[in-house]
Amino acid sequence: MKWFETIRHSCPTVCQNTGYKFAVPGGINPKATEVRGSESVYYVCATFFSGWRIGYNIDYQRDRCYTGFRKYEHYGELYLCLCTEMPLLGDDTGYIKRK
């Protein structure tokens, strides 16, 4: 998985609500992990893309947000920010199939 920074280096406003994030052991945001160790935070806020819900990662120290895409996907519908609870899958990819 490759991480992309969001345009303007900011997260959707609603995603910054503390009720929409939780800690992921080991961290899945490599840049946040570098700064904060294993305390990287994964936002359960997500956007729809090709039938998938894509979660955001936040790096508090750098005030930037990252989102993951599979290699065949592109930088398209990042800013819809249709937020919904999104638990991690067992393989920690951060993806969950939209029903």
PDB file of C-alpha atoms in Angstrom:
ATOM      1  CA  MET A   1       0.000   0.000   0.000  1.00  0.00           C
ATOM      2  CA  LYS A   2       1.218   3.484  -0.800  1.00  0.00           C
ATOM      3  CA  TRP A   3       0.173   6.545   1.170  1.00  0.00           C
ATOM      4  CA  PHE A   4      -0.739   9.854  -0.424  1.00  0.00           C
ATOM      5  CA  GLU A   5      -0.935  13.194   1.310  1.00  0.00           C
ATOM      6  CA  THR A   6      -4.219  14.987   0.928  1.00  0.00           C
ATOM      7  CA  ILE A   7      -4.270  18.180  -1.083  1.00  0.00           C
ATOM      8  CA  ARG A   8      -3.598  21.265   1.073  1.00  0.00           C
ATOM      9  CA  HIS A   9      -2.169  18.864   3.674  1.00  0.00           C
ATOM     10  CA  SER A  10      -5.362  18.902   5.712  1.00  0.00           C
ATOM     11  CA  CYS A  11      -7.929  16.390   6.852  1.00  0.00           C
ATOM     12  CA  PRO A  12     -11.671  16.761   6.287  1.00  0.00           C
ATOM     13  CA  THR A  13     -12.996  18.774   9.221  1.00  0.00           C
ATOM     14  CA  VAL A  14     -15.469  16.146  10.425  1.00  0.00           C
ATOM     15  CA  CYS A  15     -12.652  13.600  10.554  1.00  0.00           C
ATOM     16  CA  GLN A  16     -10.857  15.583  13.220  1.00  0.00           C
ATOM     17  CA  ASN A  17     -13.555  14.835  15.797  1.00  0.00           C
ATOM     18  CA  THR A  18     -11.994  12.707  18.546  1.00  0.00           C
ATOM     19  CA  GLY A  19     -14.922  10.327  18.294  1.00  0.00           C
ATOM     20  CA  TYR A  20     -13.752   9.299  14.845  1.00  0.00           C
ATOM     21  CA  LYS A  21     -10.305   7.981  15.659  1.00  0.00           C
ATOM     22  CA  PHE A  22      -8.611   5.188  17.528  1.00  0.00           C
ATOM     23  CA  ALA A  23      -5.061   3.998  18.075  1.00  0.00           C
ATOM     24  CA  VAL A  24      -3.664   1.222  15.925  1.00  0.00           C
ATOM     25  CA  PRO A  25      -0.942  -0.891  17.578  1.00  0.00           C
ATOM     26  CA  GLY A  26       2.270  -0.509  15.630  1.00  0.00           C
ATOM     27  CA  GLY A  27       0.842   2.327  13.599  1.00  0.00           C
ATOM     28  CA  ILE A  28      -0.137   2.100   9.946  1.00  0.00           C
ATOM     29  CA  ASN A  29       0.985   5.594   9.059  1.00  0.00           C
ATOM     30  CA  PRO A  30       4.756   5.258   8.629  1.00  0.00           C
ATOM     31  CA  LYS A  31       5.391   9.011   8.967  1.00  0.00           C
ATOM     32  CA  ALA A  32       3.314   9.267  12.134  1.00  0.00           C
ATOM     33  CA  THR A  33       5.002   6.145  13.478  1.00  0.00           C
ATOM     34  CA  GLU A  34       8.357   7.799  12.904  1.00  0.00           C
ATOM     35  CA  VAL A  35       7.310  10.755  15.051  1.00  0.00           C
ATOM     36  CA  ARG A  36       5.121   9.130  17.692  1.00  0.00           C
ATOM     37  CA  GLY A  37       6.310   5.532  17.829  1.00  0.00           C
ATOM     38  CA  SER A  38       3.501   2.964  17.991  1.00  0.00           C
ATOM     39  CA  GLU A  39       0.931   5.567  18.947  1.00  0.00           C
ATOM     40  CA  SER A  40      -0.018   6.442  15.369  1.00  0.00           C
ATOM     41  CA  VAL A  41      -3.696   7.224  15.024  1.00  0.00           C
ATOM     42  CA  TYR A  42      -6.020   5.819  12.407  1.00  0.00           C
ATOM     43  CA  TYR A  43      -9.177   7.735  11.584  1.00  0.00           C
ATOM     44  CA  VAL A  44     -12.315   5.676  11.064  1.00  0.00           C
ATOM     45  CA  CYS A  45     -13.585   8.446   8.847  1.00  0.00           C
ATOM     46  CA  ALA A  46     -13.806   7.167   5.294  1.00  0.00           C
ATOM     47  CA  THR A  47     -14.701   8.068   1.759  1.00  0.00           C
ATOM     48  CA  PHE A  48     -16.318   5.872  -0.854  1.00  0.00           C
ATOM     49  CA  PHE A  49     -14.138   4.857  -3.786  1.00  0.00           C
ATOM     50  CA  SER A  50     -15.023   2.176  -6.310  1.00  0.00           C
ATOM     51  CA  GLY A  51     -17.200   0.391  -3.792  1.00  0.00           C
ATOM     52  CA  TRP A  52     -14.610   0.592  -1.022  1.00  0.00           C
ATOM     53  CA  ARG A  53     -14.462   2.715   2.088  1.00  0.00           C
ATOM     54  CA  ILE A  54     -11.028   4.228   2.499  1.00  0.00           C
ATOM     55  CA  GLY A  55      -9.775   5.344   5.886  1.00  0.00           C
ATOM     56  CA  TYR A  56      -7.584   8.296   6.764  1.00  0.00           C
ATOM     57  CA  ASN A  57      -4.425   8.432   8.841  1.00  0.00           C
ATOM     58  CA  ILE A  58      -3.426  11.536  10.734  1.00  0.00           C
ATOM     59  CA  ASP A  59       0.028  12.751  11.703  1.00  0.00           C
ATOM     60  CA  TYR A  60      -0.524  15.227  14.538  1.00  0.00           C
ATOM     61  CA  GLN A  61       3.040  16.516  14.590  1.00  0.00           C
ATOM     62  CA  ARG A  62       2.984  17.471  10.922  1.00  0.00           C
ATOM     63  CA  ASP A  63      -0.719  18.268  10.762  1.00  0.00           C
ATOM     64  CA  ARG A  64      -1.194  16.162   7.672  1.00  0.00           C
ATOM     65  CA  CYS A  65      -3.595  13.471   6.648  1.00  0.00           C
ATOM     66  CA  TYR A  66      -2.858  10.383   4.565  1.00  0.00           C
ATOM     67  CA  THR A  67      -5.138   7.983   2.789  1.00  0.00           C
ATOM     68  CA  GLY A  68      -4.412   4.547   1.381  1.00  0.00           C
ATOM     69  CA  PHE A  69      -5.182   3.319  -2.106  1.00  0.00           C
ATOM     70  CA  ARG A  70      -4.622  -0.038  -3.694  1.00  0.00           C
ATOM     71  CA  LYS A  71      -2.154   0.122  -6.575  1.00  0.00           C
ATOM     72  CA  TYR A  72      -4.850  -0.022  -9.284  1.00  0.00           C
ATOM     73  CA  GLU A  73      -6.826   2.845  -7.777  1.00  0.00           C
ATOM     74  CA  HIS A  74      -6.122   6.528  -8.208  1.00  0.00           C
ATOM     75  CA  TYR A  75      -6.405   9.893  -6.505  1.00  0.00           C
ATOM     76  CA  GLY A  76     -10.055  10.491  -7.321  1.00  0.00           C
ATOM     77  CA  GLU A  77     -12.838  10.785  -4.774  1.00  0.00           C
ATOM     78  CA  LEU A  78     -10.836  11.708  -1.709  1.00  0.00           C
ATOM     79  CA  TYR A  79     -12.823  14.777  -0.684  1.00  0.00           C
ATOM     80  CA  LEU A  80     -16.372  13.408  -0.499  1.00  0.00           C
ATOM     81  CA  CYS A  81     -15.649  12.538   3.137  1.00  0.00           C
ATOM     82  CA  LEU A  82     -18.728  10.386   3.618  1.00  0.00           C
ATOM     83  CA  CYS A  83     -17.779   9.490   7.150  1.00  0.00           C
ATOM     84  CA  THR A  84     -18.794   6.211   8.668  1.00  0.00           C
ATOM     85  CA  GLU A  85     -17.396   3.789  11.201  1.00  0.00           C
ATOM     86  CA  MET A  86     -14.818   1.595   9.560  1.00  0.00           C
ATOM     87  CA  PRO A  87     -13.145  -1.186  11.539  1.00  0.00           C
ATOM     88  CA  LEU A  88      -9.826  -2.557  10.331  1.00  0.00           C
ATOM     89  CA  LEU A  89      -9.757  -5.899   8.578  1.00  0.00           C
ATOM     90  CA  GLY A  90      -7.715  -8.751   9.961  1.00  0.00           C
ATOM     91  CA  ASP A  91      -4.853  -8.088   7.535  1.00  0.00           C
ATOM     92  CA  ASP A  92      -4.638  -4.439   8.664  1.00  0.00           C
ATOM     93  CA  THR A  93      -5.146  -3.090   5.163  1.00  0.00           C
ATOM     94  CA  GLY A  94      -7.706  -0.640   6.475  1.00  0.00           C
ATOM     95  CA  TYR A  95     -10.218  -1.613   3.807  1.00  0.00           C
ATOM     96  CA  ILE A  96     -13.717  -2.924   4.295  1.00  0.00           C
ATOM     97  CA  LYS A  97     -16.030  -3.839   1.441  1.00  0.00           C
ATOM     98  CA  ARG A  98     -19.065  -1.595   1.091  1.00  0.00           C
ATOM     99  CA  LYS A  99     -22.311  -3.524   1.536  1.00  0.00           C
TER     100      LYS A  99
END
